[in-house]
């Protein structure tokens, strides 16, 4: 029997977008065992997003990458006719980042993965929050308080790590340019499973590739 130490384990909230995909590649490159999590809330983009998650995981398959864990946390009774559920009046390329605010999104997405990690003896949960995130549930103060609440509730510790919290999307894209980023997905209004090409998130994606000066491998439903 081998006496070599086992790689450390961590959880990762994997959205299917560029940031969390690059963070996955970063963790694997640094010899972490990674348990990826996806949380289905019922948003209009999630079927396409989850399909992208599965494709990306298949492309990166290796022994340290564990099986995807999918949770259901439906929010229709909470969000009602919000654009994220109805698909109406989705923020487009002319809107600021603040337009895509989803109330309480981080605590909603984190609670089940954090509890799973605690129940399975994993002490870290990674989240790919960037420096440009303008929302109140993405600040250091929020995460410090949320962690303290979790630790009290679970009688144990799961640390929410945010390795990219001081980085721009262009910096993250540069780190991950060797990865199959064409398999990632970040669109608010998919068209037949493709990026629509005109929503706020598609515009952010296009801008990141353009500003870095590399080809955008994304397939869009409509040409810009």
PDB file of C-alpha atoms in Angstrom:
ATOM      1  CA  UNK A   1       0.000   0.000   0.000  1.00  0.00           C
ATOM      2  CA  UNK A   2       1.323   3.453  -0.919  1.00  0.00           C
ATOM      3  CA  UNK A   3       2.311   5.773   1.928  1.00  0.00           C
ATOM      4  CA  UNK A   4       2.170   8.891  -0.248  1.00  0.00           C
ATOM      5  CA  UNK A   5      -0.087  11.621   1.188  1.00  0.00           C
ATOM      6  CA  UNK A   6      -3.488  12.193  -0.372  1.00  0.00           C
ATOM      7  CA  UNK A   7      -3.991  15.541  -2.124  1.00  0.00           C
ATOM      8  CA  UNK A   8      -6.021  18.040  -0.072  1.00  0.00           C
ATOM      9  CA  UNK A   9      -9.747  18.220  -0.868  1.00  0.00           C
ATOM     10  CA  UNK A  10     -11.851  21.239  -1.633  1.00  0.00           C
ATOM     11  CA  UNK A  11     -15.305  21.984  -2.939  1.00  0.00           C
ATOM     12  CA  UNK A  12     -15.904  24.365  -5.849  1.00  0.00           C
ATOM     13  CA  UNK A  13     -19.085  26.138  -6.815  1.00  0.00           C
ATOM     14  CA  UNK A  14     -18.999  25.635 -10.595  1.00  0.00           C
ATOM     15  CA  UNK A  15     -21.336  27.877 -12.569  1.00  0.00           C
ATOM     16  CA  UNK A  16     -20.287  26.905 -16.077  1.00  0.00           C
ATOM     17  CA  UNK A  17     -18.811  30.348 -16.773  1.00  0.00           C
ATOM     18  CA  UNK A  18     -15.230  31.339 -17.474  1.00  0.00           C
ATOM     19  CA  UNK A  19     -14.273  32.368 -13.940  1.00  0.00           C
ATOM     20  CA  UNK A  20     -15.203  29.182 -12.102  1.00  0.00           C
ATOM     21  CA  UNK A  21     -13.898  27.058 -15.002  1.00  0.00           C
ATOM     22  CA  UNK A  22     -10.483  28.736 -14.754  1.00  0.00           C
ATOM     23  CA  UNK A  23     -10.541  28.340 -10.975  1.00  0.00           C
ATOM     24  CA  UNK A  24     -11.162  24.618 -11.447  1.00  0.00           C
ATOM     25  CA  UNK A  25      -8.149  24.378 -13.734  1.00  0.00           C
ATOM     26  CA  UNK A  26      -6.082  26.388 -11.240  1.00  0.00           C
ATOM     27  CA  UNK A  27      -6.988  24.126  -8.313  1.00  0.00           C
ATOM     28  CA  UNK A  28      -6.275  20.941 -10.251  1.00  0.00           C
ATOM     29  CA  UNK A  29      -2.932  22.341 -11.402  1.00  0.00           C
ATOM     30  CA  UNK A  30      -2.045  22.897  -7.742  1.00  0.00           C
ATOM     31  CA  UNK A  31      -2.825  19.288  -6.839  1.00  0.00           C
ATOM     32  CA  UNK A  32      -6.153  19.735  -5.088  1.00  0.00           C
ATOM     33  CA  UNK A  33      -8.829  17.071  -5.178  1.00  0.00           C
ATOM     34  CA  UNK A  34     -11.883  19.032  -6.295  1.00  0.00           C
ATOM     35  CA  UNK A  35     -15.557  18.243  -5.726  1.00  0.00           C
ATOM     36  CA  UNK A  36     -17.540  20.448  -8.154  1.00  0.00           C
ATOM     37  CA  UNK A  37     -21.023  21.632  -7.179  1.00  0.00           C
ATOM     38  CA  UNK A  38     -23.855  22.983  -9.302  1.00  0.00           C
ATOM     39  CA  UNK A  39     -27.045  24.431  -7.776  1.00  0.00           C
ATOM     40  CA  UNK A  40     -30.227  24.391  -9.866  1.00  0.00           C
ATOM     41  CA  UNK A  41     -32.520  27.258  -8.912  1.00  0.00           C
ATOM     42  CA  UNK A  42     -34.775  27.299 -11.984  1.00  0.00           C
ATOM     43  CA  UNK A  43     -33.264  30.278 -13.822  1.00  0.00           C
ATOM     44  CA  UNK A  44     -33.922  30.337 -17.563  1.00  0.00           C
ATOM     45  CA  UNK A  45     -30.287  29.719 -18.515  1.00  0.00           C
ATOM     46  CA  UNK A  46     -29.641  26.721 -16.311  1.00  0.00           C
ATOM     47  CA  UNK A  47     -30.321  23.861 -18.731  1.00  0.00           C
ATOM     48  CA  UNK A  48     -27.704  25.241 -21.135  1.00  0.00           C
ATOM     49  CA  UNK A  49     -25.393  26.127 -18.268  1.00  0.00           C
ATOM     50  CA  UNK A  50     -25.499  22.688 -16.651  1.00  0.00           C
ATOM     51  CA  UNK A  51     -24.880  21.037 -20.023  1.00  0.00           C
ATOM     52  CA  UNK A  52     -21.790  23.243 -20.381  1.00  0.00           C
ATOM     53  CA  UNK A  53     -20.615  22.291 -16.890  1.00  0.00           C
ATOM     54  CA  UNK A  54     -20.800  18.614 -17.798  1.00  0.00           C
ATOM     55  CA  UNK A  55     -18.938  19.152 -21.080  1.00  0.00           C
ATOM     56  CA  UNK A  56     -16.172  21.116 -19.389  1.00  0.00           C
ATOM     57  CA  UNK A  57     -15.770  18.532 -16.626  1.00  0.00           C
ATOM     58  CA  UNK A  58     -15.559  15.756 -19.226  1.00  0.00           C
ATOM     59  CA  UNK A  59     -12.791  17.661 -21.018  1.00  0.00           C
ATOM     60  CA  UNK A  60     -10.778  18.043 -17.801  1.00  0.00           C
ATOM     61  CA  UNK A  61     -11.433  14.532 -16.476  1.00  0.00           C
ATOM     62  CA  UNK A  62      -8.633  13.241 -14.223  1.00  0.00           C
ATOM     63  CA  UNK A  63      -8.365  11.301 -10.937  1.00  0.00           C
ATOM     64  CA  UNK A  64      -8.306  14.426  -8.739  1.00  0.00           C
ATOM     65  CA  UNK A  65     -11.520  15.738 -10.248  1.00  0.00           C
ATOM     66  CA  UNK A  66     -14.410  14.161  -8.409  1.00  0.00           C
ATOM     67  CA  UNK A  67     -17.952  13.553  -9.621  1.00  0.00           C
ATOM     68  CA  UNK A  68     -20.234  16.556 -10.035  1.00  0.00           C
ATOM     69  CA  UNK A  69     -22.724  17.058  -7.186  1.00  0.00           C
ATOM     70  CA  UNK A  70     -25.966  18.742  -8.284  1.00  0.00           C
ATOM     71  CA  UNK A  71     -28.346  20.323  -5.780  1.00  0.00           C
ATOM     72  CA  UNK A  72     -31.875  21.615  -6.329  1.00  0.00           C
ATOM     73  CA  UNK A  73     -32.878  24.870  -4.689  1.00  0.00           C
ATOM     74  CA  UNK A  74     -35.924  26.183  -6.601  1.00  0.00           C
ATOM     75  CA  UNK A  75     -36.590  29.889  -6.109  1.00  0.00           C
ATOM     76  CA  UNK A  76     -39.799  30.424  -8.119  1.00  0.00           C
ATOM     77  CA  UNK A  77     -41.788  30.846  -4.910  1.00  0.00           C
ATOM     78  CA  UNK A  78     -39.290  33.502  -3.818  1.00  0.00           C
ATOM     79  CA  UNK A  79     -38.440  35.410  -7.015  1.00  0.00           C
ATOM     80  CA  UNK A  80     -41.853  35.225  -8.679  1.00  0.00           C
ATOM     81  CA  UNK A  81     -41.843  36.873 -12.126  1.00  0.00           C
ATOM     82  CA  UNK A  82     -38.258  38.117 -11.866  1.00  0.00           C
ATOM     83  CA  UNK A  83     -36.515  38.309 -15.262  1.00  0.00           C
ATOM     84  CA  UNK A  84     -34.143  35.468 -14.287  1.00  0.00           C
ATOM     85  CA  UNK A  85     -37.126  33.107 -14.165  1.00  0.00           C
ATOM     86  CA  UNK A  86     -39.459  34.629 -16.762  1.00  0.00           C
ATOM     87  CA  UNK A  87     -36.875  35.466 -19.430  1.00  0.00           C
ATOM     88  CA  UNK A  88     -38.618  38.813 -20.005  1.00  0.00           C
ATOM     89  CA  UNK A  89     -36.673  42.086 -20.071  1.00  0.00           C
ATOM     90  CA  UNK A  90     -33.320  40.374 -19.580  1.00  0.00           C
ATOM     91  CA  UNK A  91     -30.499  42.927 -19.098  1.00  0.00           C
ATOM     92  CA  UNK A  92     -28.810  43.490 -22.460  1.00  0.00           C
ATOM     93  CA  UNK A  93     -25.388  44.682 -23.617  1.00  0.00           C
ATOM     94  CA  UNK A  94     -26.266  48.305 -22.837  1.00  0.00           C
ATOM     95  CA  UNK A  95     -26.868  47.685 -19.127  1.00  0.00           C
ATOM     96  CA  UNK A  96     -24.321  48.085 -16.290  1.00  0.00           C
ATOM     97  CA  UNK A  97     -23.214  45.080 -14.234  1.00  0.00           C
ATOM     98  CA  UNK A  98     -25.546  46.144 -11.436  1.00  0.00           C
ATOM     99  CA  UNK A  99     -28.510  45.295 -13.690  1.00  0.00           C
ATOM    100  CA  UNK A 100     -27.906  41.560 -13.261  1.00  0.00           C
ATOM    101  CA  UNK A 101     -28.284  41.666  -9.472  1.00  0.00           C
ATOM    102  CA  UNK A 102     -30.035  38.580  -8.067  1.00  0.00           C
ATOM    103  CA  UNK A 103     -31.046  39.195  -4.430  1.00  0.00           C
ATOM    104  CA  UNK A 104     -29.221  36.926  -1.997  1.00  0.00           C
ATOM    105  CA  UNK A 105     -27.663  34.833  -4.760  1.00  0.00           C
ATOM    106  CA  UNK A 106     -24.420  33.948  -2.988  1.00  0.00           C
ATOM    107  CA  UNK A 107     -25.975  32.743   0.281  1.00  0.00           C
ATOM    108  CA  UNK A 108     -28.580  30.781  -1.671  1.00  0.00           C
ATOM    109  CA  UNK A 109     -25.945  29.050  -3.797  1.00  0.00           C
ATOM    110  CA  UNK A 110     -23.481  28.449  -0.969  1.00  0.00           C
ATOM    111  CA  UNK A 111     -25.637  26.967   1.781  1.00  0.00           C
ATOM    112  CA  UNK A 112     -26.126  23.437   0.409  1.00  0.00           C
ATOM    113  CA  UNK A 113     -22.538  22.970  -0.870  1.00  0.00           C
ATOM    114  CA  UNK A 114     -21.180  24.267   2.454  1.00  0.00           C
ATOM    115  CA  UNK A 115     -23.321  21.842   4.428  1.00  0.00           C
ATOM    116  CA  UNK A 116     -22.310  18.976   2.104  1.00  0.00           C
ATOM    117  CA  UNK A 117     -18.640  19.823   2.645  1.00  0.00           C
ATOM    118  CA  UNK A 118     -19.103  19.849   6.416  1.00  0.00           C
ATOM    119  CA  UNK A 119     -20.917  16.488   6.326  1.00  0.00           C
ATOM    120  CA  UNK A 120     -18.146  14.964   4.186  1.00  0.00           C
ATOM    121  CA  UNK A 121     -15.150  16.320   6.070  1.00  0.00           C
ATOM    122  CA  UNK A 122     -14.080  18.927   3.515  1.00  0.00           C
ATOM    123  CA  UNK A 123     -12.857  22.157   5.070  1.00  0.00           C
ATOM    124  CA  UNK A 124     -12.774  24.452   2.020  1.00  0.00           C
ATOM    125  CA  UNK A 125     -15.333  25.658  -0.496  1.00  0.00           C
ATOM    126  CA  UNK A 126     -14.071  27.764  -3.405  1.00  0.00           C
ATOM    127  CA  UNK A 127     -15.967  30.534  -5.144  1.00  0.00           C
ATOM    128  CA  UNK A 128     -14.747  32.448  -8.235  1.00  0.00           C
ATOM    129  CA  UNK A 129     -15.741  35.954  -7.166  1.00  0.00           C
ATOM    130  CA  UNK A 130     -13.812  38.714  -8.992  1.00  0.00           C
ATOM    131  CA  UNK A 131     -12.689  42.183  -7.917  1.00  0.00           C
ATOM    132  CA  UNK A 132     -15.305  43.781 -10.189  1.00  0.00           C
ATOM    133  CA  UNK A 133     -18.271  42.137  -8.440  1.00  0.00           C
ATOM    134  CA  UNK A 134     -20.430  45.090  -7.304  1.00  0.00           C
ATOM    135  CA  UNK A 135     -22.933  43.246  -5.137  1.00  0.00           C
ATOM    136  CA  UNK A 136     -23.362  43.380  -1.340  1.00  0.00           C
ATOM    137  CA  UNK A 137     -23.136  39.588  -0.916  1.00  0.00           C
ATOM    138  CA  UNK A 138     -19.653  39.485  -2.476  1.00  0.00           C
ATOM    139  CA  UNK A 139     -17.726  41.693  -0.048  1.00  0.00           C
ATOM    140  CA  UNK A 140     -15.089  40.440   2.426  1.00  0.00           C
ATOM    141  CA  UNK A 141     -17.341  41.617   5.248  1.00  0.00           C
ATOM    142  CA  UNK A 142     -20.244  39.538   3.977  1.00  0.00           C
ATOM    143  CA  UNK A 143     -18.152  36.383   3.646  1.00  0.00           C
ATOM    144  CA  UNK A 144     -16.619  36.820   7.104  1.00  0.00           C
ATOM    145  CA  UNK A 145     -20.082  37.071   8.664  1.00  0.00           C
ATOM    146  CA  UNK A 146     -21.522  34.282   6.545  1.00  0.00           C
ATOM    147  CA  UNK A 147     -18.663  31.962   7.497  1.00  0.00           C
ATOM    148  CA  UNK A 148     -19.155  32.773  11.183  1.00  0.00           C
ATOM    149  CA  UNK A 149     -22.861  31.956  10.883  1.00  0.00           C
ATOM    150  CA  UNK A 150     -22.094  28.683   9.101  1.00  0.00           C
ATOM    151  CA  UNK A 151     -19.531  27.643  11.679  1.00  0.00           C
ATOM    152  CA  UNK A 152     -21.962  28.296  14.506  1.00  0.00           C
ATOM    153  CA  UNK A 153     -24.780  26.449  12.755  1.00  0.00           C
ATOM    154  CA  UNK A 154     -22.671  23.446  11.732  1.00  0.00           C
ATOM    155  CA  UNK A 155     -20.493  23.170  14.846  1.00  0.00           C
ATOM    156  CA  UNK A 156     -17.509  22.995  12.520  1.00  0.00           C
ATOM    157  CA  UNK A 157     -15.622  25.002   9.936  1.00  0.00           C
ATOM    158  CA  UNK A 158     -15.867  25.247   6.165  1.00  0.00           C
ATOM    159  CA  UNK A 159     -13.823  28.145   4.866  1.00  0.00           C
ATOM    160  CA  UNK A 160     -15.114  29.938   1.780  1.00  0.00           C
ATOM    161  CA  UNK A 161     -12.015  30.630  -0.314  1.00  0.00           C
ATOM    162  CA  UNK A 162     -12.042  33.304  -3.020  1.00  0.00           C
ATOM    163  CA  UNK A 163      -8.647  33.126  -4.782  1.00  0.00           C
ATOM    164  CA  UNK A 164      -9.740  35.491  -7.577  1.00  0.00           C
ATOM    165  CA  UNK A 165     -11.325  38.213  -5.432  1.00  0.00           C
ATOM    166  CA  UNK A 166      -8.672  40.805  -6.368  1.00  0.00           C
ATOM    167  CA  UNK A 167      -8.420  39.851 -10.040  1.00  0.00           C
ATOM    168  CA  UNK A 168     -10.106  41.221 -13.168  1.00  0.00           C
ATOM    169  CA  UNK A 169     -11.849  39.014 -15.711  1.00  0.00           C
ATOM    170  CA  UNK A 170      -9.051  39.737 -18.182  1.00  0.00           C
ATOM    171  CA  UNK A 171      -6.476  38.502 -15.658  1.00  0.00           C
ATOM    172  CA  UNK A 172      -8.480  35.320 -15.058  1.00  0.00           C
ATOM    173  CA  UNK A 173      -8.922  34.799 -18.789  1.00  0.00           C
ATOM    174  CA  UNK A 174      -5.166  35.122 -19.269  1.00  0.00           C
ATOM    175  CA  UNK A 175      -4.583  32.439 -16.619  1.00  0.00           C
ATOM    176  CA  UNK A 176      -7.048  30.111 -18.305  1.00  0.00           C
ATOM    177  CA  UNK A 177      -6.380  30.715 -21.993  1.00  0.00           C
ATOM    178  CA  UNK A 178      -4.915  27.189 -22.299  1.00  0.00           C
ATOM    179  CA  UNK A 179      -8.223  25.662 -21.146  1.00  0.00           C
ATOM    180  CA  UNK A 180     -11.140  24.725 -23.458  1.00  0.00           C
ATOM    181  CA  UNK A 181     -13.021  27.945 -22.675  1.00  0.00           C
ATOM    182  CA  UNK A 182     -15.249  27.484 -25.698  1.00  0.00           C
ATOM    183  CA  UNK A 183     -17.033  24.833 -23.616  1.00  0.00           C
ATOM    184  CA  UNK A 184     -17.964  27.321 -20.890  1.00  0.00           C
ATOM    185  CA  UNK A 185     -21.283  29.143 -20.782  1.00  0.00           C
ATOM    186  CA  UNK A 186     -22.308  32.578 -19.504  1.00  0.00           C
ATOM    187  CA  UNK A 187     -25.520  33.860 -21.062  1.00  0.00           C
ATOM    188  CA  UNK A 188     -28.746  35.164 -19.518  1.00  0.00           C
ATOM    189  CA  UNK A 189     -31.027  34.273 -22.436  1.00  0.00           C
ATOM    190  CA  UNK A 190     -29.800  31.202 -24.352  1.00  0.00           C
ATOM    191  CA  UNK A 191     -31.092  30.580 -27.848  1.00  0.00           C
ATOM    192  CA  UNK A 192     -31.301  26.851 -28.658  1.00  0.00           C
ATOM    193  CA  UNK A 193     -28.516  26.183 -26.177  1.00  0.00           C
ATOM    194  CA  UNK A 194     -26.204  28.849 -27.618  1.00  0.00           C
ATOM    195  CA  UNK A 195     -25.095  32.202 -26.246  1.00  0.00           C
ATOM    196  CA  UNK A 196     -27.594  34.824 -27.405  1.00  0.00           C
ATOM    197  CA  UNK A 197     -24.834  37.334 -28.181  1.00  0.00           C
ATOM    198  CA  UNK A 198     -26.716  40.360 -26.849  1.00  0.00           C
ATOM    199  CA  UNK A 199     -27.315  40.005 -23.113  1.00  0.00           C
ATOM    200  CA  UNK A 200     -25.241  41.648 -20.382  1.00  0.00           C
ATOM    201  CA  UNK A 201     -23.209  38.478 -19.770  1.00  0.00           C
ATOM    202  CA  UNK A 202     -22.532  37.842 -23.452  1.00  0.00           C
ATOM    203  CA  UNK A 203     -21.283  41.427 -23.760  1.00  0.00           C
ATOM    204  CA  UNK A 204     -19.003  40.945 -20.745  1.00  0.00           C
ATOM    205  CA  UNK A 205     -17.644  37.730 -22.267  1.00  0.00           C
ATOM    206  CA  UNK A 206     -17.010  39.316 -25.673  1.00  0.00           C
ATOM    207  CA  UNK A 207     -15.317  42.314 -24.081  1.00  0.00           C
ATOM    208  CA  UNK A 208     -12.961  40.127 -22.017  1.00  0.00           C
ATOM    209  CA  UNK A 209     -11.703  38.223 -25.073  1.00  0.00           C
ATOM    210  CA  UNK A 210     -11.433  41.413 -27.130  1.00  0.00           C
ATOM    211  CA  UNK A 211      -9.495  43.349 -24.493  1.00  0.00           C
ATOM    212  CA  UNK A 212      -7.064  40.473 -24.018  1.00  0.00           C
ATOM    213  CA  UNK A 213      -6.577  40.277 -27.785  1.00  0.00           C
ATOM    214  CA  UNK A 214      -7.369  36.586 -28.203  1.00  0.00           C
ATOM    215  CA  UNK A 215      -9.955  34.858 -30.364  1.00  0.00           C
ATOM    216  CA  UNK A 216     -13.348  34.286 -28.779  1.00  0.00           C
ATOM    217  CA  UNK A 217     -14.162  30.562 -29.247  1.00  0.00           C
ATOM    218  CA  UNK A 218     -17.792  31.042 -28.228  1.00  0.00           C
ATOM    219  CA  UNK A 219     -20.607  30.114 -30.609  1.00  0.00           C
ATOM    220  CA  UNK A 220     -23.247  32.855 -30.581  1.00  0.00           C
ATOM    221  CA  UNK A 221     -26.774  32.524 -31.910  1.00  0.00           C
ATOM    222  CA  UNK A 222     -26.509  35.911 -33.598  1.00  0.00           C
ATOM    223  CA  UNK A 223     -23.506  37.723 -35.019  1.00  0.00           C
ATOM    224  CA  UNK A 224     -22.373  41.003 -33.512  1.00  0.00           C
TER     225      UNK A 224
END
